[in-house]
CSV table of C-alpha atoms and ligand atoms in Angstrom, one decimal:
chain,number,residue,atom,x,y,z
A,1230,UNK,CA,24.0,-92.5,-20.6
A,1231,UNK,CA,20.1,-91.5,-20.0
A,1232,UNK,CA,18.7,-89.1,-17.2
A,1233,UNK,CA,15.6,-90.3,-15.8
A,1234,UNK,CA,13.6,-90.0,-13.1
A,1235,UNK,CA,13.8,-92.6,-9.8
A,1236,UNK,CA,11.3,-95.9,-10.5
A,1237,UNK,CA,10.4,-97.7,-7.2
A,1238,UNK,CA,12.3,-101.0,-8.3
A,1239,UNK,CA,15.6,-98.3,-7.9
A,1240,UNK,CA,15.5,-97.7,-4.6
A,1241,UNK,CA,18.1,-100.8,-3.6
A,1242,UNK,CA,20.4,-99.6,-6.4
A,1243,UNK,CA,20.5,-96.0,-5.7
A,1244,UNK,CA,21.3,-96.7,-1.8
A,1245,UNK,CA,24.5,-99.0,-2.9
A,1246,UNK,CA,25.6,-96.2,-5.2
A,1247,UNK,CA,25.0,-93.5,-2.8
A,1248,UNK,CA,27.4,-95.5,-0.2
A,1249,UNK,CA,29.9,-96.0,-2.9
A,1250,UNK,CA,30.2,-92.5,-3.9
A,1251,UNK,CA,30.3,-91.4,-0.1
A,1252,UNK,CA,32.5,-93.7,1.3
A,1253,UNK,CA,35.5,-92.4,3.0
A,1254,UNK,CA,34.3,-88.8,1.9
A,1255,UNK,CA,35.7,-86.6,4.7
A,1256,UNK,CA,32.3,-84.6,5.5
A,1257,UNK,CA,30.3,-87.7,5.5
A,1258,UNK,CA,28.7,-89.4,8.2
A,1259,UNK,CA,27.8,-92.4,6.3
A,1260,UNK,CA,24.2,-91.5,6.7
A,1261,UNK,CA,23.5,-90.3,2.6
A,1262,UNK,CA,21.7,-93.5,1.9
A,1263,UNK,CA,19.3,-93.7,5.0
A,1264,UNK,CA,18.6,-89.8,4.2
A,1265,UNK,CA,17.6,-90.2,0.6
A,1266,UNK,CA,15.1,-93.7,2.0
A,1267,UNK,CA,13.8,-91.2,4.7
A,1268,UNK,CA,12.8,-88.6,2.0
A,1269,UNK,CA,11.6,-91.1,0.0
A,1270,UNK,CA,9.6,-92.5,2.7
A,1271,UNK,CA,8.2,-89.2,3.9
A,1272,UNK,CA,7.0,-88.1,0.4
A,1273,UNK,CA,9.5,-85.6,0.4
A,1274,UNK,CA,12.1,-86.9,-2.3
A,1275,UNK,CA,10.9,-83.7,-4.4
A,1276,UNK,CA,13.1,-84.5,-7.7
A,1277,UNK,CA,15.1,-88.3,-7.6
A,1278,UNK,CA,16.9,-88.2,-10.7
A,1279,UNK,CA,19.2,-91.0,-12.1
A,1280,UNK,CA,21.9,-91.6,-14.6
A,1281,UNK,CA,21.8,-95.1,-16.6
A,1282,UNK,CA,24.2,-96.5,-18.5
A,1283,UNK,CA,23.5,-98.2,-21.6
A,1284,UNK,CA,23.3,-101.7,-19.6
A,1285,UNK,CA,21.1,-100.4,-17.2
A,1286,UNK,CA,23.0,-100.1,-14.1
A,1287,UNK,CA,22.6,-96.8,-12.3
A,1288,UNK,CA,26.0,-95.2,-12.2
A,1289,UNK,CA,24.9,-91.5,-10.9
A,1290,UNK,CA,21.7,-90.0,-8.6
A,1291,UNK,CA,20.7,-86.4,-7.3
A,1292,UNK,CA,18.0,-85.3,-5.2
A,1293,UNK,CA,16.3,-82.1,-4.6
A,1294,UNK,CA,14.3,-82.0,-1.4
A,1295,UNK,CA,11.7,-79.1,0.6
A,1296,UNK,CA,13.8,-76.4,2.7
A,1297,UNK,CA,12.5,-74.2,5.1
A,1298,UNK,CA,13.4,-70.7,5.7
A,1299,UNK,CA,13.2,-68.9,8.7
A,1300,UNK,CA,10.8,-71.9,9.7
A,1301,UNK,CA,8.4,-71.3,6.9
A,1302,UNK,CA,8.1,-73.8,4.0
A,1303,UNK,CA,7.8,-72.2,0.6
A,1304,UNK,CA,9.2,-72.9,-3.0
A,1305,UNK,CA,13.4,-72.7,-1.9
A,1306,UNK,CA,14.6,-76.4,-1.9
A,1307,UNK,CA,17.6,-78.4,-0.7
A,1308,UNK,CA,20.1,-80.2,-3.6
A,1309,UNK,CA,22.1,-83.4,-2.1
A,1310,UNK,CA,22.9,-85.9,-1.7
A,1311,UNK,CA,24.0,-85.9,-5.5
A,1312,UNK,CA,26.6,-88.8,-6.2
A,1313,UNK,CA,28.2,-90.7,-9.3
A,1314,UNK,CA,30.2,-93.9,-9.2
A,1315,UNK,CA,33.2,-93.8,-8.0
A,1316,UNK,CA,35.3,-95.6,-11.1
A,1317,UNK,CA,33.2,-92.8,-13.6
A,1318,UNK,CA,33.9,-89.3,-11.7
A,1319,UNK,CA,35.5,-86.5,-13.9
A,1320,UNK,CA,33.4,-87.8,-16.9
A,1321,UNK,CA,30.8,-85.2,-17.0
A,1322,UNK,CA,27.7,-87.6,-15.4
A,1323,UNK,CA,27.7,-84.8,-12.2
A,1324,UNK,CA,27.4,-82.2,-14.1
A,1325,UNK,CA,25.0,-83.3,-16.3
A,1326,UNK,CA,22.8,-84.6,-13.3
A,1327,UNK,CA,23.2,-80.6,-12.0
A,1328,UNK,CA,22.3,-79.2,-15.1
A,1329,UNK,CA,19.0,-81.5,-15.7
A,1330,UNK,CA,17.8,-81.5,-12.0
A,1331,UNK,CA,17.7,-77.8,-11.7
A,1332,UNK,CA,16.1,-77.4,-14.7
A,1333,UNK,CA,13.6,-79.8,-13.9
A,1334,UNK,CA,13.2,-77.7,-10.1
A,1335,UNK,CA,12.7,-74.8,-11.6
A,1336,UNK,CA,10.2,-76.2,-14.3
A,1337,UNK,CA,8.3,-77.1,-10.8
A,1338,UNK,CA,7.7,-74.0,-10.0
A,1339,UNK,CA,10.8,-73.6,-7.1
A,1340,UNK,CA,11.8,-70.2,-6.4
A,1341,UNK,CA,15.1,-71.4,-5.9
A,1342,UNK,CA,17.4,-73.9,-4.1
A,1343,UNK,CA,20.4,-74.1,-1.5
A,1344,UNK,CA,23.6,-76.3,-1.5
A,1345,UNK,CA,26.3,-77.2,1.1
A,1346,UNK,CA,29.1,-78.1,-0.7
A,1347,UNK,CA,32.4,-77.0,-1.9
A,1348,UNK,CA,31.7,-73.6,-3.6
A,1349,UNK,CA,34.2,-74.6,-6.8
A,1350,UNK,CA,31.7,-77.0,-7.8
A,1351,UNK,CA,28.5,-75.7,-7.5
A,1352,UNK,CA,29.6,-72.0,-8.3
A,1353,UNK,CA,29.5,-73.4,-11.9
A,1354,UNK,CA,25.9,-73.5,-12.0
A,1355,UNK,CA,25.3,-70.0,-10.0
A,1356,UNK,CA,25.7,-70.8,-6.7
A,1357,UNK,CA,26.8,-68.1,-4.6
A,1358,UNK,CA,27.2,-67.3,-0.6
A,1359,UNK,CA,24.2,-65.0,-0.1
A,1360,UNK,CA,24.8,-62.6,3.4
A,1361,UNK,CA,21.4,-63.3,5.5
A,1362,UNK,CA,20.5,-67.1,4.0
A,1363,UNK,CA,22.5,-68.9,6.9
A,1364,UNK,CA,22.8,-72.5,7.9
A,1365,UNK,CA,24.2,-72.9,11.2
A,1366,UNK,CA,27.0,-74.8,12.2
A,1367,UNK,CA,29.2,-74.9,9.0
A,1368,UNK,CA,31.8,-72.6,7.7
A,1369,UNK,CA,29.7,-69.7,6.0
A,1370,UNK,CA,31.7,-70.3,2.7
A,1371,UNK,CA,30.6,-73.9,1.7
A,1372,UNK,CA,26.4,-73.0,2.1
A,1373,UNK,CA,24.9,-71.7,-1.1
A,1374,UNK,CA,21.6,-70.6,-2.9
A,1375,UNK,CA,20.6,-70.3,-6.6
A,1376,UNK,CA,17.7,-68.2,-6.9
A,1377,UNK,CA,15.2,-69.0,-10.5
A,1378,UNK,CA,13.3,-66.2,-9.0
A,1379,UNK,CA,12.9,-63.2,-7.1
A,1380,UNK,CA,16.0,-62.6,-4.5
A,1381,UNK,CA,17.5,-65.0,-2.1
A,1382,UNK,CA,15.7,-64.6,1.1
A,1383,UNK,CA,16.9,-64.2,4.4
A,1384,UNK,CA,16.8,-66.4,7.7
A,1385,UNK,CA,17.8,-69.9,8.6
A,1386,UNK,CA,18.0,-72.5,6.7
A,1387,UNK,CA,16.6,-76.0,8.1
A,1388,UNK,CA,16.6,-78.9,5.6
A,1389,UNK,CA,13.6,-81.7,6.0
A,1390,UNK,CA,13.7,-83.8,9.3
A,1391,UNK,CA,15.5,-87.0,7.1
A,1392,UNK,CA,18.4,-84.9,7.3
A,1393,UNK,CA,19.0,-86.3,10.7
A,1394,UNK,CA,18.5,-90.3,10.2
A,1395,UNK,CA,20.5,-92.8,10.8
A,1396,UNK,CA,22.5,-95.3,8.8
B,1862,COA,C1,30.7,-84.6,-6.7
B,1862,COA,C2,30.3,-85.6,-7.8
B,1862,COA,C3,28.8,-85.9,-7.8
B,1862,COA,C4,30.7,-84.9,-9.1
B,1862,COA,O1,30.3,-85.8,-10.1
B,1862,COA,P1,31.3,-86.0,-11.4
B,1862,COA,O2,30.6,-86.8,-12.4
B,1862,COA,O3,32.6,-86.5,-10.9
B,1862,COA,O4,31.4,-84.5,-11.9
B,1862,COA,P2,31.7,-84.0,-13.4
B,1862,COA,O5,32.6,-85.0,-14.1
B,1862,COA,O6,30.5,-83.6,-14.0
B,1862,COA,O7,32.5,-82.7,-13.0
B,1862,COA,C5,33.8,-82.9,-12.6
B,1862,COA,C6,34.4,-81.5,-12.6
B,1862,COA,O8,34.1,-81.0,-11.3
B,1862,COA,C7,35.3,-80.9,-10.6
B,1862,COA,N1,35.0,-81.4,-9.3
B,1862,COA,C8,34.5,-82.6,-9.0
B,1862,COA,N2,34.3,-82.7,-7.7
B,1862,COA,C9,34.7,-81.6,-7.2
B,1862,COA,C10,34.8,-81.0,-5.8
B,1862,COA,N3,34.5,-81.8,-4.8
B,1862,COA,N4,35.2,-79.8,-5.7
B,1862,COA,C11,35.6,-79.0,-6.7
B,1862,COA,N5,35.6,-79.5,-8.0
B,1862,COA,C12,35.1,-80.7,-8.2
B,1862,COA,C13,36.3,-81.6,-11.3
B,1862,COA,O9,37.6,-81.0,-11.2
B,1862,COA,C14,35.9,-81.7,-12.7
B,1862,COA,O10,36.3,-80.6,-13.4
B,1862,COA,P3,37.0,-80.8,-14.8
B,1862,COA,O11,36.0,-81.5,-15.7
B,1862,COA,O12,37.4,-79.5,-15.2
B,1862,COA,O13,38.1,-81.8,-14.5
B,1862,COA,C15,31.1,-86.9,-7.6
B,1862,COA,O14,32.5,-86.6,-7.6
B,1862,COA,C16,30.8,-87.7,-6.4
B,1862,COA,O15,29.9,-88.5,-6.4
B,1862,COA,N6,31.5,-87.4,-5.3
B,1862,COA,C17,31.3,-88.1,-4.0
B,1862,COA,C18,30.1,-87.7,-3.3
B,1862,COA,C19,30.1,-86.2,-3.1
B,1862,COA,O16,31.1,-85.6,-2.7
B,1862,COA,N7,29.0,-85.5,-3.4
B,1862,COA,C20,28.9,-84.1,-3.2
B,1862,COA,C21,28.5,-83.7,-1.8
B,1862,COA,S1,26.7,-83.8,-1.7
């Protein structure tokens, strides 16, 4: 298994994993692959890591993306959608594409990142509720941040406008 960055011939292959990995998930809308081709296509696909098997086949992908706070842009950054294949969850290729893709965000400079996700999981990597970093319209418990830097900041929380494509 080898962690590299997205090439462009990967695009194809990373939507049909995303849609494996999300399909039937209960807080999906379907929409995970069209958001990662919208980043992509608005330059905004900050990190686009993959996980390769030794036959080449992508089997896991996460993506880090620009955040705003309180409707400023700055270094604070967006993880998801992050996905691994359904038939090789539990073997360690999520964590290890959360330990690598942070490390390389933070290597870029980012101040720090946000998460909305199931605290169990990405509390393993320091992700904590911070009072005053909100994202309206879920329950307050499932949005994170991970500071590298500094403190968490307060304000709202927007993610980048592919958030909100379509399948
Ligand atoms: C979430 C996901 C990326 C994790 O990848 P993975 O390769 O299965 O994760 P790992 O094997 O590194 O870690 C699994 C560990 O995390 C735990 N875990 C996995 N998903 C979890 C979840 N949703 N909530 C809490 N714990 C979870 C497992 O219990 C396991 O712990 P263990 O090793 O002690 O048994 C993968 O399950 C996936 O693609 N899920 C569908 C898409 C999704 O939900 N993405 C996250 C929302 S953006």
């Amino acid at each position: 298994m080898q962690l590299r960055p997205e090439r462009p011939a990967d695009a194809p292959a990373i939507a049909s994993l995303i849609a494996q990995a999300f399909d039937g998930h209960p807080h999906s809308g379907g929409t995970e692959p069209a958001i990662v081709r919208e980043l992509r296509a608005a330059g905004a696909l900050t990190i686009s890591l993959v996980a390769v098997d030794e036959t080449g086949n992508i089997v896991g992908h996460i993506a880090f993306s620009p955040v705003t706070i309180a409707g400023r842009a700055g270094r604070w950054y967006g993880l998801g959608p992050i996905s691994v294949l359904p038939a090789l969850q539990r073997a360690g290729i999520g964590s290890r594409l959360m330990t690598d893709g942070l490390a390389r965000l933070k290597a870029l400079g980012a101040e720090g990142c946000v998460v909305l996700g199931e605290p169990a999981y990405y509390g393993r990597w320091g992700f904590a509720v911070h009072e005053g970093l909100v994202y309206p319209g879920v329950p307050p418990e499932y949005f994170m941040a991970l500071a590298f830097a500094g403190g968490v900041p307060r304000g709202e929380v927007a993610y980048h406008a592919a958030f909100a494509a379509q399948a």
